[in-house]
Amino acid sequence: MSQLVSLTRHNNVAVVTIDNPPVNALSPGVPEGIGEAIRSVAQDAAIQAVVIIGGGKTFIAGADIKELEKAAAPGGGSAGPDIHALLQQMEDCPKPVVMAMHGTALGGGLEVAMAGHFRVASPSAQMGQPEVNLGIIPGAEGTQRLPRLVGLAAAVDMCVSGKPVKAPEALSLGLIDKIIEGDLLSGAVEFAREKAGRPMVKTRERPVAAGDIAAILASGRAQANKTRRNQTAPSKVVDALEAAATLPYEEGWKKEREIMKECLASDQARALIHAFFAERAVSKVADIPPETRPYEIRKVAIIGAGTMGGGIAMACANAGIPVVLKDSEQAGLDRGIAAVRRNYESSVKRGRFSQDVMDHRMALIHPQLGYDGFDDADLIVEAVFENMALKREIFAAIDKIAKPDCVLATNTSTLDIDEIAASTSRPQMVTGLHFFSPAHVMRLVEIVRGKASSKEVLATALAIAKKLGKVGVVVGNCRGFVGNRMMIPYMREAQLLAEDGATPWQIDKALYDFGMAMGIFAVDDMGGIDVLYRVRQEAKHLEKPGRRQPLVHDKLYHMGRLGQKTGAGWYKYDENRQATPDPEVEALIENTAREAGIKRRAISDDEIVERCIYTLINEGARILQEGYAQRAADIDVIYLTGYGFPAYRGGPMWYADTIGLKKIYDRICEFRHTAGEWWEPAPLLKKLAEQGGTFAAGTAAGA
Ligand code: T1G
């Protein structure tokens, strides 16, 4: 056998073990090794049955996405790795082939399993077809075998949602035949032995339990449009499932391969595969060796029981980490804990987890007014009001209390980490942990590196982000770090567009239709107009004289229109916080523009999207050039996981590469002419555009 696949004998049962760490992907050599093992077993009279199992932490977790990435490259023109012959070979094996699944049997992993005659799984195993998350569809006959095992309706739901099912649900669906308690291998061998010589059915010869095919497919397409806005693979996967329900198997699997080939050649697939690897690359920081030992985090102390502090406390409790949550006032503490309780109660009500789980998590959060217990915390997170003097005072205080190897983190969203660190005797122990609200939900954490932040502290920040189930991205300590630094010009450009002639609602719809989770005016209303107002006031001294500034935002602030929290901001809100365009705001914008001598004009949605998204790209290029982000892909990950940028466009920098940097640079030069000095093209963008380069390759080569 190849070193990736081994064959052992347990008396009359053969065991084929796949060893391709870390996830037993179907990399080159694995399908071949399985095929060789099956051939050998089929000819071995001493063998009555076969078990196929994954070594290490999981069964096969899918095709090798690195291979898919190659196949998806422009001009690739393939449907990705083809294991049709292996699937047929396993299914035609004269001896029962039992698939023993643990961990995550996903994509090609489940497709291999479904070509077995039987499937068993450990209780915690999960299995599914998540291919739509990569902009593709199952390409190894999963859309043809799954409905033959679980029925058309369940197959449509699994393939469109991309969500895995746990072993108990898989058993009730008919996807597996037995859950093996205890040792999976011995249980599977025993199960296989029992099946030896008994009747067995080839999955491809099973009928599809379809029911009302048209209704099921229509509901699948509706689900795809509703939950996967603007994405093509989710509706394409329904087409492949339709083939399973309406065509003979021999035609159905070929139809699936055609559709897979189409999807794999799409910009969306390339973008989503990029996003998959980009999210996993962020934890690799050039000058932090992988062997850097992080400090162990057994206890966290949080200062500030507001929205952020409470959310961070929940994130820690959700990960099983005990937390002391301090506030300076009892009322603040009570409000904070009440908010935590409300959040957990709504999760219990929605069936996300049990009351016991909620009680356990609440018990992990200890509210208090003083610093008692801070002296044995491994991580202290300051999450108070955005005021430098207050933060410096707090860091000076905890500097006297915290143990020497306690990591001191600030959740500040814009203030200078180095200035905060300077108020301690241990700046090397200080870092930024910029969580995003709601902190117990949003996956992004910007790990803001101070000049003195040690490698161990940064390694600890990366480790704690992963432990909290978040994506930690190391960023530099410039104003607004990366995400917010790009948001400021993005928001400014949207406001200038509103004064130039587009309405806030037109702008928001154009950005929503582009794929942003929310329009920027709706975001401003949600976060609070006063928040952005204060940020802008703090940075007033940095404003370049003579540069055009938006005029309406300040007026809304002074009118007390602060957004959702006051029932009106850019939009007006009903008691359920439903937004409606406000003619009063439209009139205010028109009057303001007229008083400023701004000649308003009709503005197309295309221009809106270009001026907003290219602003992000231009600022991202400056951040890259100045070294505040390690790679373009890190900026993509920040925008995908923290700012609602559509993953099927890969992130702002990937999207720029897809559009072409020359085209973007030329368009920005036009805007420089028509929309003013804000449109100075970033030098890196200019350089790459002139070289015909890309951000992805350019920054990799350290342009
Ligand atoms: N191919 C290649 N590398 C993979 C991989 C895969 N399928 N899955 C994970 N990795 C790498 C990952 O890049 C990282 O590498 C390391 O493994 C640990 O990953 C034919 C066409 C399995 C739930 O979509 O969902 O099959 O950064 O950090 O948190 O029809 O990985 O260490 O160098 O995510 O424990 C379908 C994708 C593919 C599963 C484990 N399968 N993977 O999570 O580890 S398409 C998937 C995951 C397909 C068929 C079609 C998760 C995981 P590095 P990790 P984890």
mmCIF file of N, CA and C and ligand atoms in Angstrom, residues 21-23 25-27 57-58 61-68 79 81 83 104 106-109 111 128-131 133-134 136-142 256-257 260 276-277 280-281 283-284 466, ligand 1:
data_model
loop_
_atom_site.group_PDB
_atom_site.id
_atom_site.type_symbol
_atom_site.label_atom_id
_atom_site.label_comp_id
_atom_site.label_asym_id
_atom_site.label_seq_id
_atom_site.Cartn_x
_atom_site.Cartn_y
_atom_site.Cartn_z
ATOM 1 N N PRO A 21 -2.526 12.979 7.386
ATOM 2 C CA PRO A 21 -2.817 14.096 8.291
ATOM 3 C C PRO A 21 -2.740 15.429 7.568
ATOM 4 N N PRO A 22 -3.443 16.495 8.006
ATOM 5 C CA PRO A 22 -4.155 16.481 9.289
ATOM 6 C C PRO A 22 -5.611 16.016 9.212
ATOM 7 N N VAL A 23 -6.190 15.926 7.986
ATOM 8 C CA VAL A 23 -7.627 15.619 7.944
ATOM 9 C C VAL A 23 -7.956 14.473 6.986
ATOM 10 N N ALA A 25 -7.461 14.143 3.883
ATOM 11 C CA ALA A 25 -8.035 14.594 2.609
ATOM 12 C C ALA A 25 -7.683 13.591 1.518
ATOM 13 N N LEU A 26 -8.499 13.607 0.452
ATOM 14 C CA LEU A 26 -8.289 12.657 -0.657
ATOM 15 C C LEU A 26 -7.189 13.181 -1.576
ATOM 16 N N SER A 27 -6.019 13.423 -0.978
ATOM 17 C CA SER A 27 -4.886 13.928 -1.774
ATOM 18 C C SER A 27 -4.409 12.850 -2.738
ATOM 19 N N LYS A 57 -7.452 12.018 13.718
ATOM 20 C CA LYS A 57 -8.615 12.622 14.370
ATOM 21 C C LYS A 57 -9.898 12.526 13.565
ATOM 22 N N THR A 58 -9.814 12.021 12.340
ATOM 23 C CA THR A 58 -11.062 12.061 11.556
ATOM 24 C C THR A 58 -11.045 11.073 10.396
ATOM 25 N N ALA A 61 -11.924 14.007 5.328
ATOM 26 C CA ALA A 61 -12.653 15.279 5.474
ATOM 27 C C ALA A 61 -12.843 15.964 4.127
ATOM 28 N N GLY A 62 -12.673 15.190 3.038
ATOM 29 C CA GLY A 62 -13.008 15.783 1.744
ATOM 30 C C GLY A 62 -11.896 15.658 0.730
ATOM 31 N N ALA A 63 -12.193 16.183 -0.460
ATOM 32 C CA ALA A 63 -11.148 16.277 -1.482
ATOM 33 C C ALA A 63 -10.049 17.175 -0.922
ATOM 34 N N ASP A 64 -8.882 17.094 -1.495
ATOM 35 C CA ASP A 64 -7.794 17.988 -1.093
ATOM 36 C C ASP A 64 -8.074 19.349 -1.744
ATOM 37 N N ILE A 65 -8.397 20.318 -0.913
ATOM 38 C CA ILE A 65 -8.808 21.628 -1.449
ATOM 39 C C ILE A 65 -7.653 22.309 -2.165
ATOM 40 N N LYS A 66 -6.427 21.906 -1.839
ATOM 41 C CA LYS A 66 -5.286 22.453 -2.590
ATOM 42 C C LYS A 66 -5.351 21.983 -4.045
ATOM 43 N N GLU A 67 -5.800 20.743 -4.245
ATOM 44 C CA GLU A 67 -5.966 20.214 -5.606
ATOM 45 C C GLU A 67 -7.110 20.946 -6.300
ATOM 46 N N LEU A 68 -8.150 21.222 -5.544
ATOM 47 C CA LEU A 68 -9.286 21.959 -6.121
ATOM 48 C C LEU A 68 -8.855 23.362 -6.532
ATOM 49 N N ALA A 79 -13.343 19.308 -13.666
ATOM 50 C CA ALA A 79 -14.360 19.189 -12.607
ATOM 51 C C ALA A 79 -13.678 18.745 -11.315
ATOM 52 N N PRO A 81 -10.691 16.487 -9.032
ATOM 53 C CA PRO A 81 -10.264 15.081 -8.988
ATOM 54 C C PRO A 81 -11.454 14.156 -9.281
ATOM 55 N N ILE A 83 -12.963 10.487 -8.905
ATOM 56 C CA ILE A 83 -12.805 9.183 -8.238
ATOM 57 C C ILE A 83 -13.951 8.242 -8.607
ATOM 58 N N THR A 104 -14.973 14.230 11.202
ATOM 59 C CA THR A 104 -15.842 14.906 10.225
ATOM 60 C C THR A 104 -15.668 14.246 8.863
ATOM 61 N N LEU A 106 -16.626 14.695 5.496
ATOM 62 C CA LEU A 106 -17.215 15.814 4.752
ATOM 63 C C LEU A 106 -16.900 15.714 3.268
ATOM 64 N N GLY A 107 -17.773 16.233 2.433
ATOM 65 C CA GLY A 107 -17.521 16.299 0.997
ATOM 66 C C GLY A 107 -17.166 14.934 0.442
ATOM 67 N N GLY A 108 -15.991 14.873 -0.205
ATOM 68 C CA GLY A 108 -15.547 13.607 -0.790
ATOM 69 C C GLY A 108 -15.464 12.501 0.245
ATOM 70 N N GLY A 109 -15.284 12.851 1.511
ATOM 71 C CA GLY A 109 -15.227 11.831 2.565
ATOM 72 C C GLY A 109 -16.565 11.129 2.689
ATOM 73 N N GLU A 111 -18.818 11.124 0.409
ATOM 74 C CA GLU A 111 -19.096 10.504 -0.891
ATOM 75 C C GLU A 111 -18.430 9.128 -0.992
ATOM 76 N N GLY A 128 -21.335 15.434 6.160
ATOM 77 C CA GLY A 128 -22.106 16.374 5.348
ATOM 78 C C GLY A 128 -21.448 16.661 4.021
ATOM 79 N N GLN A 129 -22.191 17.470 3.234
ATOM 80 C CA GLN A 129 -21.665 17.909 1.935
ATOM 81 C C GLN A 129 -21.544 19.430 1.947
ATOM 82 N N PRO A 130 -20.411 19.949 2.450
ATOM 83 C CA PRO A 130 -20.272 21.417 2.620
ATOM 84 C C PRO A 130 -19.756 22.122 1.374
ATOM 85 N N GLU A 131 -19.775 21.443 0.242
ATOM 86 C CA GLU A 131 -19.143 22.001 -0.952
ATOM 87 C C GLU A 131 -19.634 23.404 -1.323
ATOM 88 N N ASN A 133 -20.035 25.785 0.428
ATOM 89 C CA ASN A 133 -19.220 26.779 1.149
ATOM 90 C C ASN A 133 -17.958 27.143 0.363
ATOM 91 N N LEU A 134 -17.649 26.330 -0.625
ATOM 92 C CA LEU A 134 -16.480 26.595 -1.469
ATOM 93 C C LEU A 134 -16.904 27.020 -2.875
ATOM 94 N N ILE A 136 -18.786 25.368 -4.896
ATOM 95 C CA ILE A 136 -18.902 24.220 -5.803
ATOM 96 C C ILE A 136 -20.023 23.300 -5.305
ATOM 97 N N ILE A 137 -20.117 22.136 -5.922
ATOM 98 C CA ILE A 137 -21.121 21.158 -5.489
ATOM 99 C C ILE A 137 -20.389 19.833 -5.256
ATOM 100 N N PRO A 138 -21.005 18.872 -4.594
ATOM 101 C CA PRO A 138 -20.345 17.572 -4.471
ATOM 102 C C PRO A 138 -19.975 17.060 -5.868
ATOM 103 N N GLY A 139 -18.717 16.658 -6.034
ATOM 104 C CA GLY A 139 -18.256 16.270 -7.378
ATOM 105 C C GLY A 139 -17.914 14.792 -7.464
ATOM 106 N N ALA A 140 -18.231 14.032 -6.408
ATOM 107 C CA ALA A 140 -17.959 12.579 -6.439
ATOM 108 C C ALA A 140 -19.248 11.828 -6.141
ATOM 109 N N GLU A 141 -20.270 12.250 -6.864
ATOM 110 C CA GLU A 141 -21.579 11.569 -6.906
ATOM 111 C C GLU A 141 -22.366 11.663 -5.606
ATOM 112 N N GLY A 142 -21.973 12.623 -4.755
ATOM 113 C CA GLY A 142 -22.731 12.812 -3.508
ATOM 114 C C GLY A 142 -24.164 13.217 -3.775
ATOM 115 N N GLU A 256 -23.960 15.650 -12.837
ATOM 116 C CA GLU A 256 -23.319 16.270 -11.667
ATOM 117 C C GLU A 256 -21.908 16.762 -12.031
ATOM 118 N N ARG A 257 -21.158 15.956 -12.747
ATOM 119 C CA ARG A 257 -19.786 16.344 -13.095
ATOM 120 C C ARG A 257 -19.781 17.591 -13.992
ATOM 121 N N MET A 260 -20.487 20.456 -11.727
ATOM 122 C CA MET A 260 -19.304 20.695 -10.865
ATOM 123 C C MET A 260 -18.246 21.455 -11.653
ATOM 124 N N PHE A 276 -11.125 30.204 2.295
ATOM 125 C CA PHE A 276 -10.890 29.048 3.167
ATOM 126 C C PHE A 276 -9.436 29.029 3.629
ATOM 127 N N PHE A 277 -8.516 29.141 2.715
ATOM 128 C CA PHE A 277 -7.093 29.069 3.086
ATOM 129 C C PHE A 277 -6.636 30.349 3.772
ATOM 130 N N ARG A 280 -7.133 30.381 7.413
ATOM 131 C CA ARG A 280 -6.226 29.489 8.159
ATOM 132 C C ARG A 280 -4.777 29.961 8.106
ATOM 133 N N ALA A 281 -4.530 30.887 7.195
ATOM 134 C CA ALA A 281 -3.145 31.374 7.089
ATOM 135 C C ALA A 281 -2.866 32.498 8.081
ATOM 136 N N SER A 283 -3.002 32.807 11.119
ATOM 137 C CA SER A 283 -2.315 32.495 12.388
ATOM 138 C C SER A 283 -0.818 32.299 12.170
ATOM 139 N N LYS A 284 -0.396 32.343 10.913
ATOM 140 C CA LYS A 284 1.044 32.201 10.629
ATOM 141 C C LYS A 284 1.637 33.597 10.474
ATOM 142 N N LYS A 466 -8.237 31.400 18.908
ATOM 143 C CA LYS A 466 -8.656 30.093 18.372
ATOM 144 C C LYS A 466 -9.492 29.358 19.412
HETATM 145 N N1 T1G B 1 -8.089 19.822 1.943
HETATM 146 C C1 T1G B 1 -6.860 20.313 2.214
HETATM 147 N N2 T1G B 1 -6.493 20.822 3.428
HETATM 148 C C2 T1G B 1 -7.442 20.828 4.382
HETATM 149 C C3 T1G B 1 -8.752 20.356 4.160
HETATM 150 C C4 T1G B 1 -9.060 19.828 2.876
HETATM 151 N N3 T1G B 1 -10.245 19.317 2.606
HETATM 152 N N4 T1G B 1 -9.452 20.530 5.323
HETATM 153 C C5 T1G B 1 -8.613 21.082 6.203
HETATM 154 N N5 T1G B 1 -7.415 21.270 5.651
HETATM 155 C C6 T1G B 1 -6.231 21.818 6.304
HETATM 156 C C7 T1G B 1 -6.393 23.268 6.683
HETATM 157 O O1 T1G B 1 -6.049 24.108 5.579
HETATM 158 C C8 T1G B 1 -5.407 23.382 7.834
HETATM 159 O O2 T1G B 1 -4.108 23.442 7.249
HETATM 160 C C9 T1G B 1 -5.517 22.021 8.524
HETATM 161 O O3 T1G B 1 -6.068 21.127 7.547
HETATM 162 C C10 T1G B 1 -6.429 22.055 9.725
HETATM 163 O O4 T1G B 1 -7.672 22.626 9.266
HETATM 164 C C11 T1G B 1 -14.931 15.724 -4.048
HETATM 165 C C12 T1G B 1 -14.890 18.461 -4.210
HETATM 166 C C13 T1G B 1 -12.107 19.264 8.586
HETATM 167 C C14 T1G B 1 -13.685 20.551 10.041
HETATM 168 O O5 T1G B 1 -14.932 21.478 2.887
HETATM 169 O O6 T1G B 1 -14.083 22.079 7.392
HETATM 170 O O7 T1G B 1 -14.652 17.200 -0.998
HETATM 171 O O8 T1G B 1 -3.435 25.692 8.166
HETATM 172 O O9 T1G B 1 -7.715 24.486 10.947
HETATM 173 O O10 T1G B 1 -10.529 23.439 12.855
HETATM 174 O O11 T1G B 1 -17.151 16.366 -3.904
HETATM 175 O O12 T1G B 1 -10.707 21.816 8.231
HETATM 176 O O13 T1G B 1 -2.768 23.587 9.342
HETATM 177 O O14 T1G B 1 -1.755 24.172 7.118
HETATM 178 O O15 T1G B 1 -9.794 23.854 9.625
HETATM 179 O O16 T1G B 1 -9.884 20.967 13.167
HETATM 180 C C15 T1G B 1 -15.028 19.281 1.263
HETATM 181 C C16 T1G B 1 -12.918 21.573 4.907
HETATM 182 C C17 T1G B 1 -13.961 19.622 0.293
HETATM 183 C C18 T1G B 1 -13.840 20.379 4.702
HETATM 184 C C19 T1G B 1 -11.249 20.484 10.562
HETATM 185 N N6 T1G B 1 -14.488 19.294 2.621
HETATM 186 N N7 T1G B 1 -12.236 21.474 6.186
HETATM 187 O O17 T1G B 1 -11.316 21.710 11.251
HETATM 188 O O18 T1G B 1 -8.851 22.278 11.399
HETATM 189 S S1 T1G B 1 -14.575 19.718 -1.356
HETATM 190 C C20 T1G B 1 -14.466 20.443 3.326
HETATM 191 C C21 T1G B 1 -12.888 21.793 7.338
HETATM 192 C C22 T1G B 1 -14.921 18.110 -1.737
HETATM 193 C C23 T1G B 1 -15.928 16.465 -3.226
HETATM 194 C C24 T1G B 1 -15.629 17.890 -3.050
HETATM 195 C C25 T1G B 1 -12.066 21.750 8.587
HETATM 196 C C26 T1G B 1 -12.284 20.486 9.436
HETATM 197 P P1 T1G B 1 -2.939 24.266 8.022
HETATM 198 P P2 T1G B 1 -8.551 23.426 10.317
HETATM 199 P P3 T1G B 1 -10.154 22.104 12.274
#
